[in-house]
Short mmCIF file of C-alpha atoms and ligand atoms in Angstrom, two decimals:
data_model
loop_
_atom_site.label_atom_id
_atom_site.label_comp_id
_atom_site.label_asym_id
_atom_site.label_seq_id
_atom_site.Cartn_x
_atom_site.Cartn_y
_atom_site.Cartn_z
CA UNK H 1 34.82 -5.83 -18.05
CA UNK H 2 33.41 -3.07 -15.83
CA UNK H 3 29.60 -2.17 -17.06
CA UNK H 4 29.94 1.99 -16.88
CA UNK H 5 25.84 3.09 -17.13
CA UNK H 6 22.85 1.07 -16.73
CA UNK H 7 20.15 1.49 -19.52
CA UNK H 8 16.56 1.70 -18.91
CA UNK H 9 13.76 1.37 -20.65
CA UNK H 10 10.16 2.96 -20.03
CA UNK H 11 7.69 0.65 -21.49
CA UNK H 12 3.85 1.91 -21.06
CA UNK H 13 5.19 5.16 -20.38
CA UNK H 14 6.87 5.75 -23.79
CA UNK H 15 3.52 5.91 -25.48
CA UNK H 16 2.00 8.76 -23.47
CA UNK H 17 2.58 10.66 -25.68
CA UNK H 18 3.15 14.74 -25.10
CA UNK H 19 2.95 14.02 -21.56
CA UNK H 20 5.79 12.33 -21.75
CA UNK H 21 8.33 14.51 -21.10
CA UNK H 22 6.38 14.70 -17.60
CA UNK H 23 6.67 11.02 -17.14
CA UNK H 24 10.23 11.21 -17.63
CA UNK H 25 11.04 14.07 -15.12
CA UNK H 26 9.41 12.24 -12.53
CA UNK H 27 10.91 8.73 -13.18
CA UNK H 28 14.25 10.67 -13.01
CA UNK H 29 13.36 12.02 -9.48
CA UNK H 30 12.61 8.63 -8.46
CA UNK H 31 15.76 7.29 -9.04
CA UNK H 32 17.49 9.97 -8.08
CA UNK H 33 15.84 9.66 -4.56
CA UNK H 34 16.70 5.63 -4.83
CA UNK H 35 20.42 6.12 -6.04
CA UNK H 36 20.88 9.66 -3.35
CA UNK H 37 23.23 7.11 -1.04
CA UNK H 38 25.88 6.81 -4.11
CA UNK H 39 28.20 9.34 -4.70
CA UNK H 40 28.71 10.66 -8.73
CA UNK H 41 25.86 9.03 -10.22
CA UNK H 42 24.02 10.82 -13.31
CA UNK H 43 21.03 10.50 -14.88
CA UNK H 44 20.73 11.45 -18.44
CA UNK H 45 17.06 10.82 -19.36
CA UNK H 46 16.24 11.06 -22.86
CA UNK H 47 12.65 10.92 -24.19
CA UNK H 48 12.84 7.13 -25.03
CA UNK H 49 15.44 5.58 -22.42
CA UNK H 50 17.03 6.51 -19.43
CA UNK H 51 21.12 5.87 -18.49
CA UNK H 52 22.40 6.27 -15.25
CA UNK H 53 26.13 6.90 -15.43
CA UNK H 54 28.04 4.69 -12.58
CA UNK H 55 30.88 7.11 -12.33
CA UNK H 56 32.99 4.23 -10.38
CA UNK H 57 30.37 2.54 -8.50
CA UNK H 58 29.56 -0.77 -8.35
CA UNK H 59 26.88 -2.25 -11.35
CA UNK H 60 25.21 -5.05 -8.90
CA UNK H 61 24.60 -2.44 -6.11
CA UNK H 62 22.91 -0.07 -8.32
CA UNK H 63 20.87 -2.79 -10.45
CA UNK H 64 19.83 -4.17 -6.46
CA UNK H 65 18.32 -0.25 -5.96
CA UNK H 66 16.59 -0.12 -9.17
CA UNK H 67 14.40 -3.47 -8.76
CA UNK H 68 11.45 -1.22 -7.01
CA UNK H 69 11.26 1.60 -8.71
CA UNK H 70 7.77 2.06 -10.65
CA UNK H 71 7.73 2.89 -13.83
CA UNK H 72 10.85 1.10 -15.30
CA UNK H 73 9.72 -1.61 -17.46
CA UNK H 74 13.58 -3.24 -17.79
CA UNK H 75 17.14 -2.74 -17.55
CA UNK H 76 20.58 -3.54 -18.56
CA UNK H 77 24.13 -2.98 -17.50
CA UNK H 78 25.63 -1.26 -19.87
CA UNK H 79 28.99 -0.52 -21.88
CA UNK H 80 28.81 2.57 -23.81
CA UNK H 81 31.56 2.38 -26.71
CA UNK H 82 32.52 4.52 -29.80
CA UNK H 83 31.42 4.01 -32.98
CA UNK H 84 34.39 2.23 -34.35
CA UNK H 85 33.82 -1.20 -35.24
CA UNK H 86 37.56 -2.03 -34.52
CA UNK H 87 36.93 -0.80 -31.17
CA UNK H 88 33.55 -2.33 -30.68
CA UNK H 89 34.77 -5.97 -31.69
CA UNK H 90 37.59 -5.57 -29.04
CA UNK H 91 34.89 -4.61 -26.47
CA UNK H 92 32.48 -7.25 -27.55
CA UNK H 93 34.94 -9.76 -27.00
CA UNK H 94 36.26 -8.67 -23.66
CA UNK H 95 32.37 -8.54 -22.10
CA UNK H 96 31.56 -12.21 -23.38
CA UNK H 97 34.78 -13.45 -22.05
CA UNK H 98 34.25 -11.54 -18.57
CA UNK H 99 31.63 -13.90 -18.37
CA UNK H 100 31.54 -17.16 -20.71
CA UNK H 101 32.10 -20.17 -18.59
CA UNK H 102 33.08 -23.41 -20.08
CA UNK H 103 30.51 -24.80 -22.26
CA UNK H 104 28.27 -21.74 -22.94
CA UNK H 105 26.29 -20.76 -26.10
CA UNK H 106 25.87 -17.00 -27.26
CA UNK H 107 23.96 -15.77 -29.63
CA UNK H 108 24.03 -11.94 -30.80
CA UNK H 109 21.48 -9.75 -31.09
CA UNK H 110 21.75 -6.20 -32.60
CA UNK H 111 19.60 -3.39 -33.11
CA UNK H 112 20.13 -0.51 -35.33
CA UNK H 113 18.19 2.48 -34.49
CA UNK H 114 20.40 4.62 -36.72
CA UNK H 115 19.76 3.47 -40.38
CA UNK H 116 22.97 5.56 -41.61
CA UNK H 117 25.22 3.10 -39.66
CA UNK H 118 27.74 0.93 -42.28
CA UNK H 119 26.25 -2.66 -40.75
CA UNK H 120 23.11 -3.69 -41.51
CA UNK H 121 21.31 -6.19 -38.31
CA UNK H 122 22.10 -9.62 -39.72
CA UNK H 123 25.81 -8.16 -40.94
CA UNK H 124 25.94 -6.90 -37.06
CA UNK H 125 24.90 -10.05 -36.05
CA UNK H 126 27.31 -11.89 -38.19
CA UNK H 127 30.64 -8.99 -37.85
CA UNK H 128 30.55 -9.29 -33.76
CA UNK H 129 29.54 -13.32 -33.84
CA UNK H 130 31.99 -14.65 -36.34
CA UNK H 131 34.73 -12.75 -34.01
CA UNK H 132 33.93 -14.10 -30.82
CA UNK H 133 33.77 -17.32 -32.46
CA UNK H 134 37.10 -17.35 -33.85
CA UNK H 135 38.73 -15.91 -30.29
CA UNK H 136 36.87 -17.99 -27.80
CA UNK H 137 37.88 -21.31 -28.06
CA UNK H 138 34.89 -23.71 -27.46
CA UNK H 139 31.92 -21.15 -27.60
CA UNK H 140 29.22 -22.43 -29.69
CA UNK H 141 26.35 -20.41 -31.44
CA UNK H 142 22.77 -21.14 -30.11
CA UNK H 143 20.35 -18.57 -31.56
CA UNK H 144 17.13 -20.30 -29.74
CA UNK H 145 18.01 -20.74 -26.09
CA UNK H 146 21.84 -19.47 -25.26
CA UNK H 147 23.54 -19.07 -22.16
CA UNK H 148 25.38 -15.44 -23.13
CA UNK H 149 23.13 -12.67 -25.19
CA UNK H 150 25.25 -9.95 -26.65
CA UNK H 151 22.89 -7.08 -27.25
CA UNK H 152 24.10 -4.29 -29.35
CA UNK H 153 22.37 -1.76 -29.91
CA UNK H 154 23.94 0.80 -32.45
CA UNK H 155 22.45 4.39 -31.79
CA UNK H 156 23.69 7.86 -33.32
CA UNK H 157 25.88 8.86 -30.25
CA UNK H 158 27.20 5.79 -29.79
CA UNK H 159 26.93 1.81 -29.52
CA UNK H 160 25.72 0.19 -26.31
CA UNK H 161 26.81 -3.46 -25.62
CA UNK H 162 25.08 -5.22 -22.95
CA UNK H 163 24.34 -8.82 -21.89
CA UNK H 164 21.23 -8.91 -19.33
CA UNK H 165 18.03 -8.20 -18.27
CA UNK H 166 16.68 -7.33 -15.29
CA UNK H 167 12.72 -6.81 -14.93
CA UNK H 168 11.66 -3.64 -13.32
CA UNK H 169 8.73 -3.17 -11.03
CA UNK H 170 6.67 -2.04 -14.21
CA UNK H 171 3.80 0.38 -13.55
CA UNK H 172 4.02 4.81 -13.83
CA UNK H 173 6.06 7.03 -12.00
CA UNK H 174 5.85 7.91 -8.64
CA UNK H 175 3.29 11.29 -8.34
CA UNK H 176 3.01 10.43 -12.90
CA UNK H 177 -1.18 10.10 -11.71
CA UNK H 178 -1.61 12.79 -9.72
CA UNK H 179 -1.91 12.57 -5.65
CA UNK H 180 -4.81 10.66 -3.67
CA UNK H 181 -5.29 9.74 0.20
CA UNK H 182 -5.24 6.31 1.15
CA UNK H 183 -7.60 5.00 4.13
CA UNK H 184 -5.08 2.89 5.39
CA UNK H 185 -6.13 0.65 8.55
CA UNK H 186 -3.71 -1.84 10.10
CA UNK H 187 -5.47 -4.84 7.63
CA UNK H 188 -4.24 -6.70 5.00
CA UNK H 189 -5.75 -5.16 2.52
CA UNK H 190 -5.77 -1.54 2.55
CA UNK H 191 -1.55 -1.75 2.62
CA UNK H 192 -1.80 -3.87 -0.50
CA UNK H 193 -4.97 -1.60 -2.18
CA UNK H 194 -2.08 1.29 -1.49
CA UNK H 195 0.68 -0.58 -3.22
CA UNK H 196 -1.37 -1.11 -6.16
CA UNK H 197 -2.17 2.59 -6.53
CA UNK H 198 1.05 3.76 -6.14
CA UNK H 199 2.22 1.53 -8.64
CA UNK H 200 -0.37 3.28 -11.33
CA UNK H 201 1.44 6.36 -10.41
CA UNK H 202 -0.42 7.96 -7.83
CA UNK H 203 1.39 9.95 -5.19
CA UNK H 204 -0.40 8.48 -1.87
CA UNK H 205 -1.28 10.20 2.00
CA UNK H 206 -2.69 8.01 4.12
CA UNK H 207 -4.96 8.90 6.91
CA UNK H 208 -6.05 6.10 9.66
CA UNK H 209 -8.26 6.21 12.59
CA UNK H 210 -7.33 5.78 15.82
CA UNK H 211 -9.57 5.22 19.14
CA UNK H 212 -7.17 4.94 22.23
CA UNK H 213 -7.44 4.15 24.49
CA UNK H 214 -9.91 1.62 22.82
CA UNK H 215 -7.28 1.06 20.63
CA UNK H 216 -3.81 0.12 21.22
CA UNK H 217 -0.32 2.07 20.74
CA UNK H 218 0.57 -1.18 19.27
CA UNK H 219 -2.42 -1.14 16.61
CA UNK H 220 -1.22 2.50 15.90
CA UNK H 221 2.79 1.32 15.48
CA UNK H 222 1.34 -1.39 13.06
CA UNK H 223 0.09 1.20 10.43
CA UNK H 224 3.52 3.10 10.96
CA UNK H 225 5.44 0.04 10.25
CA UNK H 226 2.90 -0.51 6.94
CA UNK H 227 3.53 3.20 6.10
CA UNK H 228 7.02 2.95 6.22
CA UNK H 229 6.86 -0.34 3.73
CA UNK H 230 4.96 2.07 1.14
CA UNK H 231 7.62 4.73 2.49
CA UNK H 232 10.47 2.12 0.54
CA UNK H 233 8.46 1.80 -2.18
CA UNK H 234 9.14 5.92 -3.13
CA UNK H 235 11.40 7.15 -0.41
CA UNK H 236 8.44 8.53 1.66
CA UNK H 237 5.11 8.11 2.87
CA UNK H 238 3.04 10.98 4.62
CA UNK H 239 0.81 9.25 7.19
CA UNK H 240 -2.53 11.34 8.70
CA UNK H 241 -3.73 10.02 12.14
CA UNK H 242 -6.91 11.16 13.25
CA UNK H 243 -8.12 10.83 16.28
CA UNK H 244 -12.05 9.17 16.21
CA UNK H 245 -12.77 8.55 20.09
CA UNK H 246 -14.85 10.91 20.99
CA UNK H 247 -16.94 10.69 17.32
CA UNK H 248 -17.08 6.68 17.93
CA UNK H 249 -18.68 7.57 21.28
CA UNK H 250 -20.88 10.09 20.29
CA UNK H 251 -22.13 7.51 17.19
CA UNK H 252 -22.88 4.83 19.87
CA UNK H 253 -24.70 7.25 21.91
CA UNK H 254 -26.81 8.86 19.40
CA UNK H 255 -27.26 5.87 16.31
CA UNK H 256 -28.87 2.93 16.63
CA UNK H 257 -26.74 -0.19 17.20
CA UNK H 258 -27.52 -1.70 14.12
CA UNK H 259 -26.81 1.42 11.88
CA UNK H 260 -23.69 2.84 13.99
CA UNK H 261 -21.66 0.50 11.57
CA UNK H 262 -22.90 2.70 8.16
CA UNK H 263 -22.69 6.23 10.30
CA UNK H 264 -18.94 5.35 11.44
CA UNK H 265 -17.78 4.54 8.03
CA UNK H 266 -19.85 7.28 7.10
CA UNK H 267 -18.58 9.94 9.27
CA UNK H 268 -14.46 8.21 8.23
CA UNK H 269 -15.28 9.40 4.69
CA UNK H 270 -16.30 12.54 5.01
CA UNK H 271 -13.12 13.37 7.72
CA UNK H 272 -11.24 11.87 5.11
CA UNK H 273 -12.93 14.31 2.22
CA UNK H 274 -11.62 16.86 4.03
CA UNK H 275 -8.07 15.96 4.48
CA UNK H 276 -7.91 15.38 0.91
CA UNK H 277 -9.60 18.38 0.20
CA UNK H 278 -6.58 20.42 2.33
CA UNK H 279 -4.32 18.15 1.04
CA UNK H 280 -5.08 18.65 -2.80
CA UNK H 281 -5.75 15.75 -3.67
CA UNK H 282 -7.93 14.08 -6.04
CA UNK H 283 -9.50 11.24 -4.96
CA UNK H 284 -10.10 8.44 -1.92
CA UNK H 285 -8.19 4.79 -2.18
CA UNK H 286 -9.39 2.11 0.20
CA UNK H 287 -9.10 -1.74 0.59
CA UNK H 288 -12.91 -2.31 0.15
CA UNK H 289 -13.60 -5.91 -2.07
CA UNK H 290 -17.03 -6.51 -2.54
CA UNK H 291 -18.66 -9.15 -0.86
CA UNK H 292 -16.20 -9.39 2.34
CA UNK H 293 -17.52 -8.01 5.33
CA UNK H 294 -21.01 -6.53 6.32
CA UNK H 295 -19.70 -2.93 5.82
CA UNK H 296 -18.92 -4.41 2.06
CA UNK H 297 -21.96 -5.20 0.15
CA UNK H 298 -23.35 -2.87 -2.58
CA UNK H 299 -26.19 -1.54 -0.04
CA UNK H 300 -23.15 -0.50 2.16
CA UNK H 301 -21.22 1.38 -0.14
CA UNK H 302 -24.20 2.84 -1.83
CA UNK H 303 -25.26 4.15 1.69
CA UNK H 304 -21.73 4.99 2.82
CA UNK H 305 -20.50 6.24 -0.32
CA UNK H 306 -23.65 8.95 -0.81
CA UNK H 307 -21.66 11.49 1.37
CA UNK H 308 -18.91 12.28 -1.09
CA UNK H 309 -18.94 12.78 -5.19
CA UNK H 310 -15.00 12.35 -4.08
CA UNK H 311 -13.65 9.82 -6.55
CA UNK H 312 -13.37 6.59 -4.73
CA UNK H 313 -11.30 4.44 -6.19
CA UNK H 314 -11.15 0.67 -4.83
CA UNK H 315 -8.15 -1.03 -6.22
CA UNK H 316 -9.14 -4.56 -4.91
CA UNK H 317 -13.18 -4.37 -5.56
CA UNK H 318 -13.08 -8.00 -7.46
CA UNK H 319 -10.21 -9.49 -5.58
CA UNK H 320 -10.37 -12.59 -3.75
CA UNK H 321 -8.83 -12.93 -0.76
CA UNK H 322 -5.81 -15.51 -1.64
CA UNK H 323 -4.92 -12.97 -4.10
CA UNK H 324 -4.65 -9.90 -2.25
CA UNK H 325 -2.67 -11.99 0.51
CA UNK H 326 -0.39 -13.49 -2.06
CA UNK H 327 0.71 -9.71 -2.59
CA UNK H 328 0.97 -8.62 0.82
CA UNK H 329 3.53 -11.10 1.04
CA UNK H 330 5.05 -10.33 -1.59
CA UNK H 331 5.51 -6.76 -0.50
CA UNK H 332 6.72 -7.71 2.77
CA UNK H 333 3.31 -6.05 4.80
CA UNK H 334 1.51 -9.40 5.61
CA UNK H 335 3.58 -10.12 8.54
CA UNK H 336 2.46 -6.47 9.97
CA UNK H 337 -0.93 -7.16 9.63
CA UNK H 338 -1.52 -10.36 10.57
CA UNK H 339 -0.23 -9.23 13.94
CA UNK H 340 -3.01 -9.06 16.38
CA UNK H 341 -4.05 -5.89 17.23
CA UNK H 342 -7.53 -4.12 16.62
CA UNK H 343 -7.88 -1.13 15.04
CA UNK H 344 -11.14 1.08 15.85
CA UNK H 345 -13.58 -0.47 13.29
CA UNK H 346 -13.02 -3.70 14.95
CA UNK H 347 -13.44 -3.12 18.80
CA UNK H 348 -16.44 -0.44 18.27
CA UNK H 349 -18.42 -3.41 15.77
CA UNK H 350 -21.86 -4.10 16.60
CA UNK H 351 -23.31 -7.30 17.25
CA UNK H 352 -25.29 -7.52 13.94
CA UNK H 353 -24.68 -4.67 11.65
CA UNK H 354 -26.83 -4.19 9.04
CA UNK H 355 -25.47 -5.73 5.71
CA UNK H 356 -28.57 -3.90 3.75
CA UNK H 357 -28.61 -0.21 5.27
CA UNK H 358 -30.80 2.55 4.03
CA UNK H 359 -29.24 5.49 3.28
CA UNK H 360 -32.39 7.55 3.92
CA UNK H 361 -32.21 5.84 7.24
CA UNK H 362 -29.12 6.72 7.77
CA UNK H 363 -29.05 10.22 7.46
CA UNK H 364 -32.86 10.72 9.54
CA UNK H 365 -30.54 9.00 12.57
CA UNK H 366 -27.25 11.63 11.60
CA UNK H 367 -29.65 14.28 10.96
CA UNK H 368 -29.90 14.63 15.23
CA UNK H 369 -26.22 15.06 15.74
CA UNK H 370 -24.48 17.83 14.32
CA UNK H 371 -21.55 16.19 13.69
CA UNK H 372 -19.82 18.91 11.45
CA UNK H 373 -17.96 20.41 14.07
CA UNK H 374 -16.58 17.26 15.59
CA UNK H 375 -15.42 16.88 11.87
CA UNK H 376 -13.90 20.10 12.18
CA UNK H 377 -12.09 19.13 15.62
CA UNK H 378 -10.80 15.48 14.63
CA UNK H 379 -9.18 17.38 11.10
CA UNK H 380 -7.81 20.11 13.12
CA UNK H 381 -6.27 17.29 15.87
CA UNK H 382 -4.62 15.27 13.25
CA UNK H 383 -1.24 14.24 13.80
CA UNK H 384 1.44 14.31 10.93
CA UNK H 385 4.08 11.75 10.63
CA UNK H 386 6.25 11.95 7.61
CA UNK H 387 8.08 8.22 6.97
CA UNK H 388 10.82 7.67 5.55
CA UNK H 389 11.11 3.84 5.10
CA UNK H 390 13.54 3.93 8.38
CA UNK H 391 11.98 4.30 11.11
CA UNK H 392 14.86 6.32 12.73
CA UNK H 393 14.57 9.21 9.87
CA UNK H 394 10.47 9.51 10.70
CA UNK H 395 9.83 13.13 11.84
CA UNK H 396 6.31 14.63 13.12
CA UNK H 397 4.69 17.35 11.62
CA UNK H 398 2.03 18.86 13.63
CA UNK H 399 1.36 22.44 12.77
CA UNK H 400 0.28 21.16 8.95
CA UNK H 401 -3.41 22.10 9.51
P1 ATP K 1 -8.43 -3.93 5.63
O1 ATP K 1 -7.88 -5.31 5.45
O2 ATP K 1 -7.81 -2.92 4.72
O3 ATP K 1 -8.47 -3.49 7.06
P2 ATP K 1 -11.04 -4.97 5.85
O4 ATP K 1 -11.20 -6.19 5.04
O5 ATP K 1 -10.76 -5.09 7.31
O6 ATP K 1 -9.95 -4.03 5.18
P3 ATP K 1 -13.03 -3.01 6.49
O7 ATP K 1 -12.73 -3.09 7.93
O8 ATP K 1 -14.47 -3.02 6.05
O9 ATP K 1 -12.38 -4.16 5.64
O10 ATP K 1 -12.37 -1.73 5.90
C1 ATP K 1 -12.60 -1.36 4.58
C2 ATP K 1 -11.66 -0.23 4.23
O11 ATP K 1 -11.92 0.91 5.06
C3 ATP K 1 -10.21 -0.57 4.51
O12 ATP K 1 -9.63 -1.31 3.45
C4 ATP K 1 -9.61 0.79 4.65
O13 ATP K 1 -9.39 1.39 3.38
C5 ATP K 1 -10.71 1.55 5.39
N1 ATP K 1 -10.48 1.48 6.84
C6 ATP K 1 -10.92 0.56 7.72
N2 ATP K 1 -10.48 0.85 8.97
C7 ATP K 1 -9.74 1.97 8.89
C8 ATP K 1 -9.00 2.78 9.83
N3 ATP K 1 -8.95 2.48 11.12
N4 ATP K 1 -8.38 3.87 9.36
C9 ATP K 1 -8.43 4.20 8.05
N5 ATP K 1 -9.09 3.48 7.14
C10 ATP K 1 -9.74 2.38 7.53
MG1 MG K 2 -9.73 -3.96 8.61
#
């Protein structure tokens, strides 16, 4: 028995309500970007389930491309049949004996979302069951814990007959939130703060600071490699890369050592206000957890934070550690940033930064810089790389500002 459509079904997103003809444009795109390799596929969305029509290809292949995708709650291979019940019973039949094997328990379980259909549930149940019985020799009925589920699922178009489950990646659509910039470094958890976002819909643009020659081609590859893993995640991944030398120098001349940590991060949030500002977009994601490291504490972000009413939103703020790692590896970007290179925040760290900075302090030691146009400069010098998810397909945009 050949499975012709795949049925999918929204979860959160069916409740939103008027918006949700918005949700379900999007979710469509996404799939349409995952499925653009097969040839024939459509996508008939409907407000509360989506099919895509195999035309011909293969169920598994398709059901392998679906498993990412955010904003499907579950799916099913599907067979979509005529409302005929003689018809139905000899399609029923065929799928469960595509795939009994000797021994197995079924059970069925229908669902009648058109009242005005002659069969009741339990006589559904009962009609399809007491067939299968009678032409399978050897099945057996187990309603609590069977090996073969017949769902049927009578709408008014048609019936749909199907026999699994597959879990989706849950979550919204892709770009369903709105779009936000990502201060992605080559850690673990930025990467996994990113994932998190994206999978509450948010359309993400990363921007990362980079020092050379302080810092390493090799600690700049790392965050391409991590963008391209968010890159899979929706078929592409814009990636900002800003270059902070000469601001890191001109903080180490000017600050003292002990508050050059604060003005840095400082001085990374406002460059990366202003990419978001050109960028449209509505707020800041970063990998901050509270408590980590010295630029982490509550006097830190208060002091840091002070110069943007930017939304920052911080994903991983009560995380602990083996729980943000457990995702990374789940999302295949562990092994990229456990690799060893430094990324600017690391080499340029003072000896003892201050855990409880003063943000009036701060800004008397900024307020003898004028570091506005150096913003200006680093925002203007950013390079562009839009990923793909293969590296090959990555092209560089550099006329975007
Ligand atoms: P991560 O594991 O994400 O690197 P971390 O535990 O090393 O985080 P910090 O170094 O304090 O913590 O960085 C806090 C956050 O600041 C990061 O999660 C990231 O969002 C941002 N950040 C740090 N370094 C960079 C960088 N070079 N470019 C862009 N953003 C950065
Ligand atoms: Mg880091």
């Amino acid at each position: 028995m050949k499975y012709d459509r795949i049925l999918i079904r929204y979860g959160e997103l069916s409740t939103k309500g008027k918006n949700r003809k918005k949700f379900v444009d999007k979710l469509r795109n996404s799939i349409a970007d995952a499925l653009s390799s097969f040839s024939g596929i459509k996508i008939d969305g409907q407000r509360d389930r989506m099919y895509v029509v195999l035309n011909g290809n293969e169920a598994d292949a398709v059901v392998h491309s679906l498993k990412n995708i955010f904003g499907i709650q579950s799916f099913s291979p599907a067979i979509k049949v005529e409302r005929d019940l003689e018809v139905l019973k000899d399609a029923a039949l065929e799928l469960v004996t595509s795939i009994y094997k000797d021994g197995n328990t079924f059970k069925v379980s229908a669902r009648r979302s058109d009242k005005t259909f002659s069969l009741d549930t339990n006589e559904l149940n009962h009609f399809f069951g007491s067939h299968i019985l009678k032409n399978i020799p050897g099945i057996k009925v187990d309603v609590k814990n069977p090996d073969i589920t017949l769902q049927v699922e009578v709408r008014s178009e048609a019936v749909y007959l199907s026999s699994e489950n597959f879990a989706g990646a849950g979550g919204l659509p892709t770009g369903a939130s709105g779009k936000a910039v990502l201060m992605l470094s080559g850690g673990l958890d930025s990467p996994v703060a990113g994932y998190l976002s994206m999978k509450r819909g948010l359309e993400l643009e990363g921007v990362h600071f980079f020092s050379p020659p302080f810092t390493s081609e090799r600690a700049k590859q790392k965050v391409v490699d991590i963008g391209n893993v968010l890159a899979s995640m929706n078929g592409r991944f814009v990636l900002h890369i800003v270059p902070f030398t000469e601001i890191q120098q001109l903080i180490h001349k000017q600050i003292p050592e002990n508050y050059t940590m604060t003005a840095t991060r400082r001085l990374m949030l406002r460059i990366t206000d202003e990419i978001r500002r050109r960028q449209e977009a509505l707020a800041i994601i970063t990998g901050e957890s509270v408590g980590q490291v010295a630029s982490q504490t509550l006097e830190s972000m208060y002091a840091i934070n002070a110069v943007t009413s930017t939304p920052i939103i911080r994903p991983l703020v009560t995380s602990d550690k083996g729980d943000i790692v457990d995702i990374a590896k789940q999302i295949g970007t562990y092994d990229i940033s456990i690799r060893p290179y430094e990324d600017c925040c690391t080499v340029f760290v003072p000896a003892s930064p201050k855990t409880k900075p003063k943000k009036e302090k701060v800004e008397f030691y900024e307020s003898f810089v004028d570091f506005e146009p150096m913003i200006k400069e680093a925002v203007d010098k950013v390079e562009t790389i839009i990923l793909t998810g293969k590296q090959e397909n990555n092209s560089l945009m550099d006329s975007l500002f």
